[in-house]
Amino acid sequence: MTHRTETPIDVVYTWVDDTFPGYAEELARHAGKPADRNPNRTRDNLDLLRYSLRSLRHLPELGHVHLLTCRPQVPAWLDTEAPGLTVHHHDAVMDPGILPTFNSFCIVSHLHRLPGVSDRFVYFEDDMVLLRPGLMQALTDSDGRHVAYFTGRPVRSHAALKASDSPWNHSLANAARALDAAYGPAPRRHVIHGPKLVDRAEFAAVMDRFAPEIAATRASRFRGYDNVPPEFLYPHAAVARGHARAATEAEVREVEGYVSIENILPWTRAQIAWVMRRNPLTATFNDSFGARPNPRVVAWMRRWLETRFPEPSPYERADSTRS
């Protein structure tokens, strides 16, 4: 990981805030099963996108920032006129017949269609931050080949799943089965929580290669049992197609820092302390609050984030302050 890459590269974010006026009501009109109402995937009570953008100071190769969200949502603190930033809404890249969508798999399957996005870009979920420089050196080899990051945990097959298991687990099994059919049986391991390097043309080719699965995914307003997660499908396919190689265990440890934000404050603090001692390149703060976030944990996390990332990014409104 000692080589350097100076070519500017864009960063793409997906983001949603379920407190935005009208969003909860629209979600309720379309929701069916209980999983459709899971607030862990739509809550924005920590302003994590703000701190993720602040952390981009650790990415010297940064080109343009793209934010993809549903119309008319925009973070209240975001300066949408800031140089180097473009806000895209779903209707700019998606067929109107599938909107509104609350399915993150569907949304991610359209990232390569963003107008003006660079040929290669880094995809961040809004709960991911950079802790130090070196991301692009970790995501590419010296010859420019991409590096894909997987955990040691295998994906469960359909035979090992129950009907009551989540759409997420079923979608992983669907993707693993599709990959095996396309490229031959192989171990299918979970993808790490962390930023992912995407080649726009290669991503489009993978979406086309698995067109039936992607069509079913895009047709689901919420995560469905017949879906596939593009963020899992793409890196596995890129390795199978020779476009990327799988990272070593040591490389995975260098990149991934995962924190599950729980309602038990000592446990959350201990997780963050452990990740900070390890000092990986990135950290992902997964919302595991459940239906009722503990206000003590929320307040502590906000203080921690502000202390760790105190400098406003160029994309924040001058009159905005953290609530």
Short mmCIF file of C-alpha atoms in Angstrom, two decimals:
data_model
loop_
_atom_site.label_atom_id
_atom_site.label_comp_id
_atom_site.label_asym_id
_atom_site.label_seq_id
_atom_site.Cartn_x
_atom_site.Cartn_y
_atom_site.Cartn_z
CA MET A 1 0.00 0.00 0.00
CA THR A 2 2.89 2.38 -0.66
CA HIS A 3 2.05 3.46 -4.22
CA ARG A 4 0.33 6.77 -4.90
CA THR A 5 -2.53 7.72 -7.17
CA GLU A 6 -3.03 11.42 -7.86
CA THR A 7 -5.84 11.27 -10.43
CA PRO A 8 -8.89 13.09 -9.02
CA ILE A 9 -11.71 10.74 -8.15
CA ASP A 10 -15.31 11.53 -7.31
CA VAL A 11 -17.14 10.43 -4.20
CA VAL A 12 -20.79 9.36 -4.34
CA TYR A 13 -23.11 9.29 -1.33
CA THR A 14 -26.61 7.95 -0.82
CA TRP A 15 -28.62 9.59 1.97
CA VAL A 16 -32.10 9.77 3.43
CA ASP A 17 -33.72 11.47 6.42
CA ASP A 18 -37.02 10.04 7.61
CA THR A 19 -37.86 13.22 9.54
CA PHE A 20 -37.99 15.26 6.34
CA PRO A 21 -41.54 16.64 5.91
CA GLY A 22 -43.80 14.18 4.14
CA TYR A 23 -41.35 11.27 4.00
CA ALA A 24 -42.80 9.22 6.88
CA GLU A 25 -46.30 9.58 5.50
CA GLU A 26 -45.25 8.46 2.03
CA LEU A 27 -43.31 5.52 3.44
CA ALA A 28 -46.35 4.46 5.48
CA ARG A 29 -48.56 4.56 2.36
CA HIS A 30 -46.35 2.01 0.62
CA ALA A 31 -44.99 -0.12 3.49
CA GLY A 32 -46.24 -3.66 3.90
CA LYS A 33 -44.14 -5.99 6.06
CA PRO A 34 -42.57 -4.83 9.35
CA ALA A 35 -39.08 -4.77 7.83
CA ASP A 36 -40.24 -2.00 5.50
CA ARG A 37 -40.55 0.30 8.49
CA ASN A 38 -37.13 -0.41 9.99
CA PRO A 39 -35.91 3.04 11.15
CA ASN A 40 -32.27 1.90 11.27
CA ARG A 41 -32.04 2.40 7.51
CA THR A 42 -33.71 5.82 7.27
CA ARG A 43 -32.78 7.62 10.49
CA ASP A 44 -30.39 10.60 10.46
CA ASN A 45 -30.24 11.52 14.15
CA LEU A 46 -26.43 11.80 14.25
CA ASP A 47 -25.83 13.95 11.15
CA LEU A 48 -23.32 11.33 10.02
CA LEU A 49 -23.22 12.64 6.45
CA ARG A 50 -21.91 15.97 7.77
CA TYR A 51 -19.01 14.24 9.52
CA SER A 52 -18.33 11.94 6.60
CA LEU A 53 -17.93 14.98 4.37
CA ARG A 54 -15.61 16.55 6.94
CA SER A 55 -13.52 13.38 6.91
CA LEU A 56 -12.86 13.75 3.17
CA ARG A 57 -9.92 15.98 4.10
CA HIS A 58 -8.13 12.62 4.33
CA LEU A 59 -8.73 12.03 0.61
CA PRO A 60 -6.26 14.25 -1.28
CA GLU A 61 -7.39 12.75 -4.59
CA LEU A 62 -10.94 14.04 -4.08
CA GLY A 63 -12.61 15.37 -7.20
CA HIS A 64 -16.35 16.08 -7.13
CA VAL A 65 -18.89 15.02 -4.48
CA HIS A 66 -22.26 13.64 -5.61
CA LEU A 67 -25.20 13.18 -3.24
CA LEU A 68 -28.11 11.00 -4.37
CA THR A 69 -31.36 11.29 -2.46
CA CYS A 70 -35.12 11.41 -3.00
CA ARG A 71 -36.76 14.62 -4.10
CA PRO A 72 -36.97 17.14 -2.48
CA GLN A 73 -34.69 16.07 0.38
CA VAL A 74 -31.50 18.03 1.10
CA PRO A 75 -29.74 18.25 4.48
CA ALA A 76 -30.62 21.58 6.11
CA TRP A 77 -26.95 22.34 6.77
CA LEU A 78 -25.75 21.54 3.23
CA ASP A 79 -24.72 24.34 0.85
CA THR A 80 -26.11 23.02 -2.40
CA GLU A 81 -24.30 25.76 -4.33
CA ALA A 82 -20.88 24.83 -2.97
CA PRO A 83 -18.23 24.29 -5.67
CA GLY A 84 -17.44 20.64 -6.15
CA LEU A 85 -20.84 19.38 -4.99
CA THR A 86 -23.89 18.17 -6.94
CA VAL A 87 -27.15 16.98 -5.40
CA HIS A 88 -29.02 14.47 -7.56
CA HIS A 89 -32.54 13.28 -6.89
CA HIS A 90 -33.79 9.80 -7.71
CA ASP A 91 -35.94 10.98 -10.60
CA ALA A 92 -32.81 12.18 -12.43
CA VAL A 93 -31.51 8.64 -12.93
CA MET A 94 -34.43 6.27 -12.30
CA ASP A 95 -37.46 5.23 -14.31
CA PRO A 96 -40.47 7.15 -12.91
CA GLY A 97 -42.41 3.89 -12.85
CA ILE A 98 -40.34 2.56 -9.94
CA LEU A 99 -40.61 5.72 -7.84
CA PRO A 100 -40.91 6.35 -5.02
CA THR A 101 -38.43 3.74 -3.90
CA PHE A 102 -37.32 3.00 -0.36
CA ASN A 103 -35.07 0.14 -1.47
CA SER A 104 -31.36 0.89 -1.04
CA PHE A 105 -30.50 -1.98 -3.41
CA CYS A 106 -32.53 -0.33 -6.16
CA ILE A 107 -30.90 3.05 -5.49
CA VAL A 108 -27.34 1.67 -5.55
CA SER A 109 -27.99 -0.10 -8.85
CA HIS A 110 -28.25 3.35 -10.49
CA LEU A 111 -25.02 4.94 -9.23
CA HIS A 112 -23.23 4.64 -12.57
CA ARG A 113 -25.99 6.72 -14.20
CA LEU A 114 -25.26 9.88 -12.22
CA PRO A 115 -24.65 12.73 -14.68
CA GLY A 116 -21.04 13.88 -14.66
CA VAL A 117 -19.69 11.26 -12.28
CA SER A 118 -16.06 10.29 -12.91
CA ASP A 119 -15.14 7.06 -14.71
CA ARG A 120 -14.01 5.71 -11.36
CA PHE A 121 -15.61 6.83 -8.12
CA VAL A 122 -15.73 5.85 -4.47
CA TYR A 123 -19.13 4.96 -3.04
CA PHE A 124 -19.72 5.99 0.58
CA GLU A 125 -22.78 5.19 2.57
CA ASP A 126 -23.53 8.19 4.76
CA ASP A 127 -22.42 6.43 7.96
CA MET A 128 -18.85 5.88 6.74
CA VAL A 129 -15.92 8.17 7.60
CA LEU A 130 -12.22 8.33 6.81
CA LEU A 131 -9.97 8.24 9.86
CA ARG A 132 -6.65 8.90 8.09
CA PRO A 133 -5.17 9.21 4.58
CA GLY A 134 -4.41 6.27 2.32
CA LEU A 135 -7.79 5.09 1.04
CA MET A 136 -7.01 5.15 -2.68
CA GLN A 137 -3.72 3.35 -2.12
CA ALA A 138 -5.71 0.63 -0.33
CA LEU A 139 -8.41 0.38 -3.01
CA THR A 140 -6.02 0.04 -5.97
CA ASP A 141 -2.85 -1.89 -6.78
CA SER A 142 0.17 -0.17 -8.30
CA ASP A 143 -0.99 -1.33 -11.74
CA GLY A 144 -4.39 0.29 -11.23
CA ARG A 145 -6.33 -2.93 -10.61
CA HIS A 146 -9.08 -2.58 -8.03
CA VAL A 147 -8.93 -4.29 -4.65
CA ALA A 148 -12.21 -5.74 -3.34
CA TYR A 149 -12.69 -6.20 0.40
CA PHE A 150 -14.48 -9.19 1.92
CA THR A 151 -14.83 -10.44 5.46
CA GLY A 152 -14.10 -14.02 6.51
CA ARG A 153 -17.80 -14.73 7.05
CA PRO A 154 -19.49 -16.86 4.38
CA VAL A 155 -22.90 -15.98 2.99
CA ARG A 156 -25.60 -18.44 3.97
CA SER A 157 -27.23 -20.34 1.14
CA HIS A 158 -30.98 -20.61 0.63
CA ALA A 159 -30.83 -24.10 2.15
CA ALA A 160 -29.54 -22.60 5.40
CA LEU A 161 -32.12 -19.81 5.55
CA LYS A 162 -35.61 -19.77 7.00
CA ALA A 163 -38.56 -18.01 5.44
CA SER A 164 -38.54 -15.66 8.44
CA ASP A 165 -34.98 -14.51 7.79
CA SER A 166 -34.59 -10.93 6.62
CA PRO A 167 -34.75 -9.81 2.98
CA TRP A 168 -31.08 -8.83 3.41
CA ASN A 169 -30.03 -12.44 4.05
CA HIS A 170 -32.21 -13.77 1.26
CA SER A 171 -30.84 -11.16 -1.14
CA LEU A 172 -27.28 -12.24 -0.36
CA ALA A 173 -28.23 -15.85 -1.05
CA ASN A 174 -29.82 -14.77 -4.35
CA ALA A 175 -26.67 -12.93 -5.37
CA ALA A 176 -24.42 -15.84 -4.40
CA ARG A 177 -26.54 -18.22 -6.47
CA ALA A 178 -26.49 -15.87 -9.46
CA LEU A 179 -22.70 -15.44 -9.20
CA ASP A 180 -22.18 -19.21 -9.03
CA ALA A 181 -24.36 -19.71 -12.10
CA ALA A 182 -22.45 -17.04 -14.04
CA TYR A 183 -18.87 -17.76 -13.00
CA GLY A 184 -18.85 -21.16 -11.32
CA PRO A 185 -19.18 -22.12 -7.64
CA ALA A 186 -16.88 -20.24 -5.29
CA PRO A 187 -16.88 -19.14 -1.65
CA ARG A 188 -19.06 -16.04 -1.35
CA ARG A 189 -18.08 -13.97 1.66
CA HIS A 190 -19.68 -10.85 3.04
CA VAL A 191 -18.40 -7.50 1.79
CA ILE A 192 -16.84 -5.30 4.47
CA HIS A 193 -18.52 -2.19 5.85
CA GLY A 194 -16.52 0.55 4.17
CA PRO A 195 -16.14 2.73 1.07
CA LYS A 196 -16.07 0.86 -2.25
CA LEU A 197 -14.21 1.71 -5.43
CA VAL A 198 -16.44 1.53 -8.51
CA ASP A 199 -15.48 1.54 -12.17
CA ARG A 200 -18.43 3.08 -13.96
CA ALA A 201 -18.21 0.97 -17.14
CA GLU A 202 -17.52 -2.24 -15.23
CA PHE A 203 -20.43 -1.56 -12.88
CA ALA A 204 -22.73 -1.02 -15.86
CA ALA A 205 -21.49 -4.29 -17.40
CA VAL A 206 -22.24 -6.19 -14.18
CA MET A 207 -25.71 -4.66 -13.94
CA ASP A 208 -26.31 -5.80 -17.54
CA ARG A 209 -24.84 -9.28 -16.89
CA PHE A 210 -27.38 -9.81 -14.12
CA ALA A 211 -30.21 -7.92 -15.80
CA PRO A 212 -33.09 -10.17 -14.59
CA GLU A 213 -31.96 -9.97 -10.98
CA ILE A 214 -31.43 -6.21 -11.19
CA ALA A 215 -34.83 -5.73 -12.84
CA ALA A 216 -36.51 -7.61 -9.98
CA THR A 217 -34.58 -5.51 -7.48
CA ARG A 218 -35.53 -2.22 -9.11
CA ALA A 219 -39.18 -3.27 -9.19
CA SER A 220 -39.25 -3.62 -5.37
CA ARG A 221 -40.10 -0.42 -3.50
CA PHE A 222 -38.60 -2.04 -0.41
CA ARG A 223 -36.00 -4.75 -0.03
CA GLY A 224 -37.57 -7.93 -1.34
CA TYR A 225 -36.87 -11.62 -1.06
CA ASP A 226 -36.07 -11.81 -4.79
CA ASN A 227 -33.60 -8.88 -4.71
CA VAL A 228 -29.81 -8.75 -4.99
CA PRO A 229 -27.55 -6.14 -3.33
CA PRO A 230 -25.41 -4.45 -6.02
CA GLU A 231 -22.85 -3.48 -3.38
CA PHE A 232 -22.28 -7.21 -2.83
CA LEU A 233 -22.79 -8.42 -6.39
CA TYR A 234 -20.40 -5.95 -8.01
CA PRO A 235 -17.15 -6.64 -6.09
CA HIS A 236 -17.64 -10.41 -6.34
CA ALA A 237 -18.30 -10.15 -10.08
CA ALA A 238 -15.34 -7.80 -10.55
CA VAL A 239 -13.03 -10.38 -8.99
CA ALA A 240 -14.54 -13.19 -11.07
CA ARG A 241 -14.12 -11.10 -14.24
CA GLY A 242 -10.48 -10.29 -13.43
CA HIS A 243 -11.17 -6.60 -12.95
CA ALA A 244 -10.30 -6.73 -9.24
CA ARG A 245 -8.51 -8.93 -6.75
CA ALA A 246 -9.63 -9.88 -3.26
CA ALA A 247 -7.83 -8.13 -0.41
CA THR A 248 -5.74 -10.11 2.03
CA GLU A 249 -6.81 -10.48 5.66
CA ALA A 250 -4.15 -7.96 6.67
CA GLU A 251 -5.47 -5.46 4.12
CA VAL A 252 -9.01 -5.94 5.39
CA ARG A 253 -7.88 -5.20 8.96
CA GLU A 254 -6.11 -2.08 7.70
CA VAL A 255 -9.23 -0.70 6.04
CA GLU A 256 -12.32 -1.73 7.99
CA GLY A 257 -13.45 -0.29 11.31
CA TYR A 258 -17.00 -1.23 12.24
CA VAL A 259 -18.99 0.17 15.16
CA SER A 260 -22.54 -0.86 15.98
CA ILE A 261 -24.18 2.09 17.73
CA GLU A 262 -26.18 0.45 20.51
CA ASN A 263 -28.49 1.87 23.16
CA ILE A 264 -26.04 0.73 25.88
CA LEU A 265 -23.59 3.60 26.25
CA PRO A 266 -20.65 1.67 27.80
CA TRP A 267 -20.82 -0.88 25.00
CA THR A 268 -20.88 1.77 22.27
CA ARG A 269 -18.01 3.66 23.90
CA ALA A 270 -15.98 0.46 24.19
CA GLN A 271 -16.49 -0.35 20.51
CA ILE A 272 -15.32 3.09 19.44
CA ALA A 273 -12.31 2.94 21.78
CA TRP A 274 -11.34 -0.42 20.29
CA VAL A 275 -11.60 0.83 16.71
CA MET A 276 -9.64 3.99 17.52
CA ARG A 277 -6.85 1.92 19.08
CA ARG A 278 -6.70 -0.18 15.92
CA ASN A 279 -6.65 3.00 13.80
CA PRO A 280 -7.99 1.60 10.51
CA LEU A 281 -8.42 3.78 7.45
CA THR A 282 -12.21 3.94 7.78
CA ALA A 283 -14.99 3.55 10.29
CA THR A 284 -18.65 2.72 9.76
CA PHE A 285 -21.14 3.72 12.45
CA ASN A 286 -24.05 1.36 11.97
CA ASP A 287 -27.39 2.43 13.44
CA SER A 288 -28.43 -0.34 15.83
CA PHE A 289 -30.59 1.86 18.06
CA GLY A 290 -33.79 0.04 17.30
CA ALA A 291 -37.11 1.87 17.57
CA ARG A 292 -36.12 4.15 20.47
CA PRO A 293 -32.60 5.59 20.48
CA ASN A 294 -31.15 6.18 23.94
CA PRO A 295 -30.78 9.99 24.22
CA ARG A 296 -27.61 9.58 26.31
CA VAL A 297 -25.97 7.58 23.52
CA VAL A 298 -27.13 10.07 20.89
CA ALA A 299 -25.73 13.02 22.87
CA TRP A 300 -22.43 11.24 23.54
CA MET A 301 -22.02 10.22 19.90
CA ARG A 302 -22.70 13.77 18.71
CA ARG A 303 -20.03 15.11 21.07
CA TRP A 304 -17.57 12.46 19.96
CA LEU A 305 -18.14 13.14 16.27
CA GLU A 306 -17.79 16.89 16.74
CA THR A 307 -14.55 16.41 18.66
CA ARG A 308 -13.11 14.00 16.11
CA PHE A 309 -14.20 16.04 13.05
CA PRO A 310 -14.43 19.67 14.24
CA GLU A 311 -13.62 21.53 11.02
CA PRO A 312 -16.59 22.29 8.74
CA SER A 313 -16.30 20.92 5.23
CA PRO A 314 -16.52 23.21 2.17
CA TYR A 315 -20.04 21.88 1.66
CA GLU A 316 -21.62 23.25 4.84
CA ARG A 317 -23.69 26.39 4.94
CA ALA A 318 -21.89 29.23 6.68
CA ASP A 319 -24.92 29.86 8.91
CA SER A 320 -25.41 26.21 9.87
CA THR A 321 -24.60 24.88 13.32
CA ARG A 322 -24.90 21.38 14.67
CA SER A 323 -28.15 20.96 16.52
#
